[in-house]
Tab-separated table of C-alpha atoms in Angstrom:
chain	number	residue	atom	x	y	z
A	90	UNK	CA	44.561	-49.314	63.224
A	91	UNK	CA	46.912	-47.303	65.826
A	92	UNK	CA	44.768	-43.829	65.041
A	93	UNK	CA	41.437	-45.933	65.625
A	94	UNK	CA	43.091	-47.297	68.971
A	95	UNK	CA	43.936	-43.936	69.560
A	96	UNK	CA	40.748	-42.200	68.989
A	97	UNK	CA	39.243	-44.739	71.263
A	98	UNK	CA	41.344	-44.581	74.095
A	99	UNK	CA	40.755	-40.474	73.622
A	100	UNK	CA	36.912	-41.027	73.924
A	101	UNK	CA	36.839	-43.741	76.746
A	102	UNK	CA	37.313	-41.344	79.305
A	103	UNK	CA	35.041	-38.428	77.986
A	104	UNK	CA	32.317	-41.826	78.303
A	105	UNK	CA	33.180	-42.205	81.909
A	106	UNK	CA	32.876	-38.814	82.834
A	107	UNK	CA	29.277	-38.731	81.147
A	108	UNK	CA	28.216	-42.353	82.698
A	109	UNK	CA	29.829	-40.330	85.963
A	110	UNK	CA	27.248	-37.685	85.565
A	111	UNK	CA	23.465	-38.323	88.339
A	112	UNK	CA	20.973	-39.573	85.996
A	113	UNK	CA	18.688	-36.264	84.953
A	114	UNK	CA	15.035	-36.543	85.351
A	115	UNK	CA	12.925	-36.934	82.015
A	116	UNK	CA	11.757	-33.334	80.717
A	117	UNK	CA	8.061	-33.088	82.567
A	118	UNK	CA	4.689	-32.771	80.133
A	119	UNK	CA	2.563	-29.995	81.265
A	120	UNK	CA	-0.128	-28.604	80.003
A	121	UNK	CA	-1.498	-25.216	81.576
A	122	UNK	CA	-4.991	-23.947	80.645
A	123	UNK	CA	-4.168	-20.462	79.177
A	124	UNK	CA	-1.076	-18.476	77.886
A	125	UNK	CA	-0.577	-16.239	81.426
A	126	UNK	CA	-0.212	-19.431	83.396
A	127	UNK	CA	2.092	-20.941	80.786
A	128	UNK	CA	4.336	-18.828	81.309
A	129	UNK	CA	3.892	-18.593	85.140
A	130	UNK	CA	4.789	-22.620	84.805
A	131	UNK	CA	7.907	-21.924	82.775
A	132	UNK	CA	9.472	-19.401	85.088
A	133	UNK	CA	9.388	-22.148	87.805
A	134	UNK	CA	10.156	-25.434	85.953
A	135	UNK	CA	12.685	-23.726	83.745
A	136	UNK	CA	14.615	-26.698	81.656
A	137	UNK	CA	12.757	-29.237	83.671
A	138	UNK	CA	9.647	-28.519	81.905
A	139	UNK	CA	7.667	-28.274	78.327
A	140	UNK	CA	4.847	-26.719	78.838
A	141	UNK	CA	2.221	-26.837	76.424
A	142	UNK	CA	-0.785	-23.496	76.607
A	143	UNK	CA	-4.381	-25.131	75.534
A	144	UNK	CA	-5.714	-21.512	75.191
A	145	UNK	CA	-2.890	-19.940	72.336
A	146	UNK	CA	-1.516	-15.903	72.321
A	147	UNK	CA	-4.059	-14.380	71.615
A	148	UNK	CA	-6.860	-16.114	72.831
A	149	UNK	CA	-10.360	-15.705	74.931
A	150	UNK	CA	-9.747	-18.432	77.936
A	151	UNK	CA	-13.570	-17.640	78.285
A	152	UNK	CA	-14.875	-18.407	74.963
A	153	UNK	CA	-12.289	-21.049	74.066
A	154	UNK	CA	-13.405	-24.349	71.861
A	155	UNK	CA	-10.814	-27.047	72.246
A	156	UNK	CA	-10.138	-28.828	69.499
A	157	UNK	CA	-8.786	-32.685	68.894
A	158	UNK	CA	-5.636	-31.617	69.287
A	159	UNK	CA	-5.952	-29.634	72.308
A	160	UNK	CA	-7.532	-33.494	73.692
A	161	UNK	CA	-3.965	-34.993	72.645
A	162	UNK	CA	-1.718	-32.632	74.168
A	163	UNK	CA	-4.219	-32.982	77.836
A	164	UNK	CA	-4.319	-37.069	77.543
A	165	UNK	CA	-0.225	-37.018	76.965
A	166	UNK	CA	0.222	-34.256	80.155
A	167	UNK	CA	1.778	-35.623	83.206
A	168	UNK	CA	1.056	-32.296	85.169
A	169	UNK	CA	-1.980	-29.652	84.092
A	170	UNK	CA	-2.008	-26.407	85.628
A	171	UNK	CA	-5.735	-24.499	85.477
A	172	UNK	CA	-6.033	-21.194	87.210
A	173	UNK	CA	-9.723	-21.952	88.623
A	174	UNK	CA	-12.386	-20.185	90.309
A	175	UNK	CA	-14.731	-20.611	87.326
A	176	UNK	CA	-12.206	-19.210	84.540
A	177	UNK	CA	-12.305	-22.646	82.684
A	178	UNK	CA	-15.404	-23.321	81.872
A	179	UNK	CA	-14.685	-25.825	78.922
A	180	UNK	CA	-12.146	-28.164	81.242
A	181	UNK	CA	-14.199	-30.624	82.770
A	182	UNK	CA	-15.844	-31.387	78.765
A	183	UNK	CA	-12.127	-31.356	77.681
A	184	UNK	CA	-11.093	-34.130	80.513
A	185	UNK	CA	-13.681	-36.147	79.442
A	186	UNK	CA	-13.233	-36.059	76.197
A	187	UNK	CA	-9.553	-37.032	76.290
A	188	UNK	CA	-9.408	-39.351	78.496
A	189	UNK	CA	-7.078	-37.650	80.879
A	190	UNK	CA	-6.856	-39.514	84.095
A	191	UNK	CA	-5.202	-37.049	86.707
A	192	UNK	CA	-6.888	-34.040	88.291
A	193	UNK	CA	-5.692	-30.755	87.366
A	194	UNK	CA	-3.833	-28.679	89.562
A	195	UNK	CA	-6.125	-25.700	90.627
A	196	UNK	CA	-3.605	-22.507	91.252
A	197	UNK	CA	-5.637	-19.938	92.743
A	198	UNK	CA	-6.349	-22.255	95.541
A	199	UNK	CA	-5.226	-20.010	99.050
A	200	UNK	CA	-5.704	-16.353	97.152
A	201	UNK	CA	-7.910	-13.925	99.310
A	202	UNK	CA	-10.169	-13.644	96.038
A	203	UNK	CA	-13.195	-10.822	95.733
A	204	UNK	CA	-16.524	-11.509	94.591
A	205	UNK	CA	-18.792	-9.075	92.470
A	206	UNK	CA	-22.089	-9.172	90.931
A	207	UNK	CA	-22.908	-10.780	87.607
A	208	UNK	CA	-26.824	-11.503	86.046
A	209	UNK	CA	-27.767	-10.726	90.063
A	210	UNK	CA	-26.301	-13.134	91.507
A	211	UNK	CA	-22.541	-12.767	93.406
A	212	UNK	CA	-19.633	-14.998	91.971
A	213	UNK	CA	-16.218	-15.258	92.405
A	214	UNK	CA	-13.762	-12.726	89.992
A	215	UNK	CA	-11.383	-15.248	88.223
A	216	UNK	CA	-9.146	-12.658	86.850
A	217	UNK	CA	-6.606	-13.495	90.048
A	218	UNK	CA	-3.238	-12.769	87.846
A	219	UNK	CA	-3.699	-9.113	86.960
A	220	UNK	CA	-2.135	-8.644	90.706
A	221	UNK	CA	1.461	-9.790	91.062
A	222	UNK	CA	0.120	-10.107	94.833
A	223	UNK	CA	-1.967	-13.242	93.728
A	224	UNK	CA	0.825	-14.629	91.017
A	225	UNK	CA	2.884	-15.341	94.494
A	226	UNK	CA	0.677	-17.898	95.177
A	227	UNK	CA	0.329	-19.340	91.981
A	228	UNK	CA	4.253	-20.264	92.068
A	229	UNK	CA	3.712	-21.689	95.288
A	230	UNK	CA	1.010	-23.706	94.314
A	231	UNK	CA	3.140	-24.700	90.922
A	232	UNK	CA	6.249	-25.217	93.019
A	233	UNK	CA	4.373	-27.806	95.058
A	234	UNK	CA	2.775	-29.492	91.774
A	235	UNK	CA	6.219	-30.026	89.816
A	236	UNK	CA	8.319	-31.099	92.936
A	237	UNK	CA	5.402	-33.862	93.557
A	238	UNK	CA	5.609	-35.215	89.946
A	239	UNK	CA	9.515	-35.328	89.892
A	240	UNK	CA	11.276	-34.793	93.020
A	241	UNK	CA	15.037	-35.392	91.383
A	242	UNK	CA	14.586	-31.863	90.524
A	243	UNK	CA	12.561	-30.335	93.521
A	244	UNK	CA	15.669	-27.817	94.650
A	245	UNK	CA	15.457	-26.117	90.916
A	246	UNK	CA	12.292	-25.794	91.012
A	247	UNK	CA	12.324	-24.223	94.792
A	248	UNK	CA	15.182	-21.739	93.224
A	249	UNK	CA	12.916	-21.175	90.503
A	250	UNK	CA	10.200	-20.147	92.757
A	251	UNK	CA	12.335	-18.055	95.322
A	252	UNK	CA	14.102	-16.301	91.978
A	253	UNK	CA	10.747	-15.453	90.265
A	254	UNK	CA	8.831	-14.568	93.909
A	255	UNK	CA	11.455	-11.376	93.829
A	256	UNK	CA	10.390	-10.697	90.434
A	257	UNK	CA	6.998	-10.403	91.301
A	258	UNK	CA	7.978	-8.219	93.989
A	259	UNK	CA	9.746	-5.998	92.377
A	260	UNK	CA	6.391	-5.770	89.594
A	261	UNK	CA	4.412	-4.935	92.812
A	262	UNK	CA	6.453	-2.587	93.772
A	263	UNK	CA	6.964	-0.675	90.392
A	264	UNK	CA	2.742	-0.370	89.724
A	265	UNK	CA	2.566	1.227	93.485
A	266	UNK	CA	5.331	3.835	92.429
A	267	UNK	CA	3.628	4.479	89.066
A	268	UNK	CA	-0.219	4.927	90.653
A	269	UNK	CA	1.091	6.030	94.055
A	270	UNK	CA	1.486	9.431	93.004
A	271	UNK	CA	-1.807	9.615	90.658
A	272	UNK	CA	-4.698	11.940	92.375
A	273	UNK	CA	-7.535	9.430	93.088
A	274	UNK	CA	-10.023	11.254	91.327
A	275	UNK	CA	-7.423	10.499	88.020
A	276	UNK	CA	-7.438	6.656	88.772
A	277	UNK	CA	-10.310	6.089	86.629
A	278	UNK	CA	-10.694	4.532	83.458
A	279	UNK	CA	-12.680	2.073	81.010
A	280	UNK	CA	-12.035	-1.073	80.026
A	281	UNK	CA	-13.803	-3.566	77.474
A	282	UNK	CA	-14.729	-6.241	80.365
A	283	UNK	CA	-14.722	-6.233	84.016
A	284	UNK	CA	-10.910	-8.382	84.527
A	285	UNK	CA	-9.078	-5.285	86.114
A	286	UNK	CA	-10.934	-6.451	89.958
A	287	UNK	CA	-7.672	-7.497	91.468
A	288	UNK	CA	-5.523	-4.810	89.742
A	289	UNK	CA	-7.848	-2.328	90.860
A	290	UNK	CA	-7.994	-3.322	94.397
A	291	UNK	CA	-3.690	-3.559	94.793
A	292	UNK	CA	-3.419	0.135	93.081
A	293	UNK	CA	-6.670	1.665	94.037
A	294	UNK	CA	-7.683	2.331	90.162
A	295	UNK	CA	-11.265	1.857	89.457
A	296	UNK	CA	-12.173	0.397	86.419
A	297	UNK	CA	-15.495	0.491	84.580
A	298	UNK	CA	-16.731	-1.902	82.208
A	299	UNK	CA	-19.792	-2.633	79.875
A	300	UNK	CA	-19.447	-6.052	80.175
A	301	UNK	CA	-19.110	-8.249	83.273
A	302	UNK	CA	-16.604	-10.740	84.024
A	303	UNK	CA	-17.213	-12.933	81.550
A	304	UNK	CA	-16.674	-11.774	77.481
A	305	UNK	CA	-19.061	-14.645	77.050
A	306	UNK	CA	-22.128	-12.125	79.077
A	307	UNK	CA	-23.859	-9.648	76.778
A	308	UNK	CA	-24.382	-5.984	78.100
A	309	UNK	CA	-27.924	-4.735	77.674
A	310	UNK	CA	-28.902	-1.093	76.591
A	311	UNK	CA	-29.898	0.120	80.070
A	312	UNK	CA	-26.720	-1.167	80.968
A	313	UNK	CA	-24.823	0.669	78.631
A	314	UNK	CA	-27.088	3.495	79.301
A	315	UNK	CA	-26.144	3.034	82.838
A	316	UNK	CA	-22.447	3.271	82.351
A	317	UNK	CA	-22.121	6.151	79.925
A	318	UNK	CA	-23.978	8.209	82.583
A	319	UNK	CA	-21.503	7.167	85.135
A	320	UNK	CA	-18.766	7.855	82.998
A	321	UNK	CA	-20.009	11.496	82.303
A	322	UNK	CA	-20.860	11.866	85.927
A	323	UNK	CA	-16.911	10.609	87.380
A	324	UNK	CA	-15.233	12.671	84.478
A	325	UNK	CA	-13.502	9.160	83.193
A	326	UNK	CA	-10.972	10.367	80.441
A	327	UNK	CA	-9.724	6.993	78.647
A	328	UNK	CA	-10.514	3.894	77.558
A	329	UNK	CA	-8.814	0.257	76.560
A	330	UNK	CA	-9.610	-2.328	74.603
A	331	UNK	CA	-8.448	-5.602	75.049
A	332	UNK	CA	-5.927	-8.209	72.793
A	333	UNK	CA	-8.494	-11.190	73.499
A	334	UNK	CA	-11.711	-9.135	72.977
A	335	UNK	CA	-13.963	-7.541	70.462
A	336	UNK	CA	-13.478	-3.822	71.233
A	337	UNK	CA	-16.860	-2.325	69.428
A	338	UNK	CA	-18.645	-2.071	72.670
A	339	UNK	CA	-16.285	0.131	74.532
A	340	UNK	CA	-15.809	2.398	71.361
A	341	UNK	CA	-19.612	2.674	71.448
A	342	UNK	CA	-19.416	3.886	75.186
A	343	UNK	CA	-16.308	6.124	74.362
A	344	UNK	CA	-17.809	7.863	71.333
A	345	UNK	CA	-21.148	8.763	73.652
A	346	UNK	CA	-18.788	10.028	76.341
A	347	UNK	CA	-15.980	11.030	74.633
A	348	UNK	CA	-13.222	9.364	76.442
A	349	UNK	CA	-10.336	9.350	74.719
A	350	UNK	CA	-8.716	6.080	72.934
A	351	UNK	CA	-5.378	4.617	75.823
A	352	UNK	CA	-4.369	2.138	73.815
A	353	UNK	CA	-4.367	-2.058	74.046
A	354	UNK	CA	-4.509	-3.954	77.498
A	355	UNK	CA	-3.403	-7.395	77.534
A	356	UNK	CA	-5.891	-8.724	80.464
A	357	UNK	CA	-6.473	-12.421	80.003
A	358	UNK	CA	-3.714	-13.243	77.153
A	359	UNK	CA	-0.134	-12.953	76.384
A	360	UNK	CA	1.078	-11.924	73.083
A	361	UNK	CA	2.788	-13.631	70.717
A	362	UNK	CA	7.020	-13.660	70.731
A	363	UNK	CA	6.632	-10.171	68.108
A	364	UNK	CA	4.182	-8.677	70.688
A	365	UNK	CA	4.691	-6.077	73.713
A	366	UNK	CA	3.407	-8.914	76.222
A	367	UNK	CA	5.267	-12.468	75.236
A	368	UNK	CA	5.905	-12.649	79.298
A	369	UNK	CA	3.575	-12.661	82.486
A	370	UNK	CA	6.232	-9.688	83.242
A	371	UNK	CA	6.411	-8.066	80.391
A	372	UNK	CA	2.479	-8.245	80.056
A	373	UNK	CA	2.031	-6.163	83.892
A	374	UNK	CA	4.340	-3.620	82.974
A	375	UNK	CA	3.059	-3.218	79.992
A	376	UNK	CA	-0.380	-2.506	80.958
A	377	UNK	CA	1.067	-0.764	83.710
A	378	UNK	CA	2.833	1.806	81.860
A	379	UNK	CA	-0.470	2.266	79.553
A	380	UNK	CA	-2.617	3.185	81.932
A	381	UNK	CA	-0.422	5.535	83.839
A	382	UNK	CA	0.593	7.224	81.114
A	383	UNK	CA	-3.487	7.505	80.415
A	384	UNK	CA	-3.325	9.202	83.747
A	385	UNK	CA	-0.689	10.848	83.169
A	386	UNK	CA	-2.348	12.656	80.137
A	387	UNK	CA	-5.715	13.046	81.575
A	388	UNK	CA	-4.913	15.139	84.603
């Protein structure tokens, strides 16, 4: 009796100091539409968040088939996170289908986005993340988004923000050292689809591309004819394939111009955990440090 009177007068005050403790917000549900943004959504809700990718490591955001389950995770989401600009095609089939009621949170909103040509007509180039420039105002936008849904934990997620705006600073600032020095005839090189836009417009690297922006688009033969010409005639050394993407196209166009093989890009997709790109971070310097050391080789 005296050791149970003892043990509770030991834990009574250990249960005041926890009852003393501010009341913590419930974990936020978020689901973001592809594994890039994911992450970009982690960085900024930290512990505050679980956020669930529809589109997995891996994956084609532009080809992707939800499935039931992909329904489930939306219709439970309290926040979802969608990069925009014509990326998601499947979304608005997905909402309806599950029965979510809120509006998605559209994060490209405010970027100074470029159009291009695709099928003759001009559209906008969805591929916003591939500069660190643009990712800014993603976490702006995201900051916003999670401090409106639970405002007990607004200052993390403005720390958050501030903490991962440096980052992408400092990723900005390590792709202009890397290309800075690169002749501008050497800034060349092919890649399986036309995603590299913003990248290419940050570092001044042009890239060239059988297909357009979309995987889902299908390159014709004067097309490809087209491009292997131009790649003979602007002395383009490498090419990439991509994680997300078939790559028999661009070995086709390599082969007939014999541009040498740089290595994997991750454009539109993290890897998995075991991969080189698990992070939005990891993923840019990454494909940074490819195609510089392409560069590097070819000159």
């Amino acid at each position: 009796m005296t050791s149970h009177r003892l043990l509770l007068s030991a834990a009574i005050p250990a249960l005041m100091a926890l009852s003393a403790m501010p009341a913590s917000a419930e974990t936020l549900k978020v689901v973001a539409s592809f594994t890039v943004l994911a992450d970009v959504v982690k960085q900024v809700g930290g512990e505050h968040v679980k956020v669930t990718s529809l589109v997995g490591a891996n994956g084609d955001p532009h080809e992707f088939e939800p499935s039931p389950a992909d329904a489930k995770n939306l219709n439970a989401a309290q926040v979802t996170f969608v990069s925009g600009e014509g990326l998601e095609g499947w979304m608005d089939r997905l909402i309806t289908a599950s029965g979510y009621k809120g509006k998605p949170v559209t994060v490209s909103e405010g970027i100074n986005t470029r159009t291009m040509e695709e099928d003759g007509a001009q559209i906008t180039d969805p591929h916003v993340w591939n500069s660190p420039v643009n990712v800014k105002v993603w976490v702006a936008n995201i900051e916003k988004a999670l401090s409106s849904a639970d405002p007990t934990d607004a200052a993390a997620f403005k720390a958050n923000a501030e903490k991962y705006t440096r980052t992408l600073d400092e990723l900005n600032a390590y792709a202009h050292t890397k290309f800075d020095k690169v002749a501008d005839d050497r800034r060349k090189v092919l890649t399986s689809h036309d995603a590299f836009g913003y990248f290419g417009r940050e570092y001044n690297v042009s890239f060239l591309a059988p297909l357009g922006l979309s995987t889902e688009s299908e390159a014709s033969a004067a097309d490809v004819a087209k491009l292997i010409e131009q790649i003979k005639g602007e002395h383009v050394k490498a090419y990439f394939f991509e994680n997300s993407n078939d790559p028999r196209l661009v070995k086709q166009v390599a082969k007939a111009t014999g541009a040498e093989p740089g290595g994997e890009l991750y454009v539109e997709s993290l890897s998995d955990a075991k991969g080189p790109a698990p992070t939005y971070e990891k993923m840019f310097k990454y494909n940074v440090d490819q195609l510089a050391a392409a560069m590097a080789k070819s000159s």
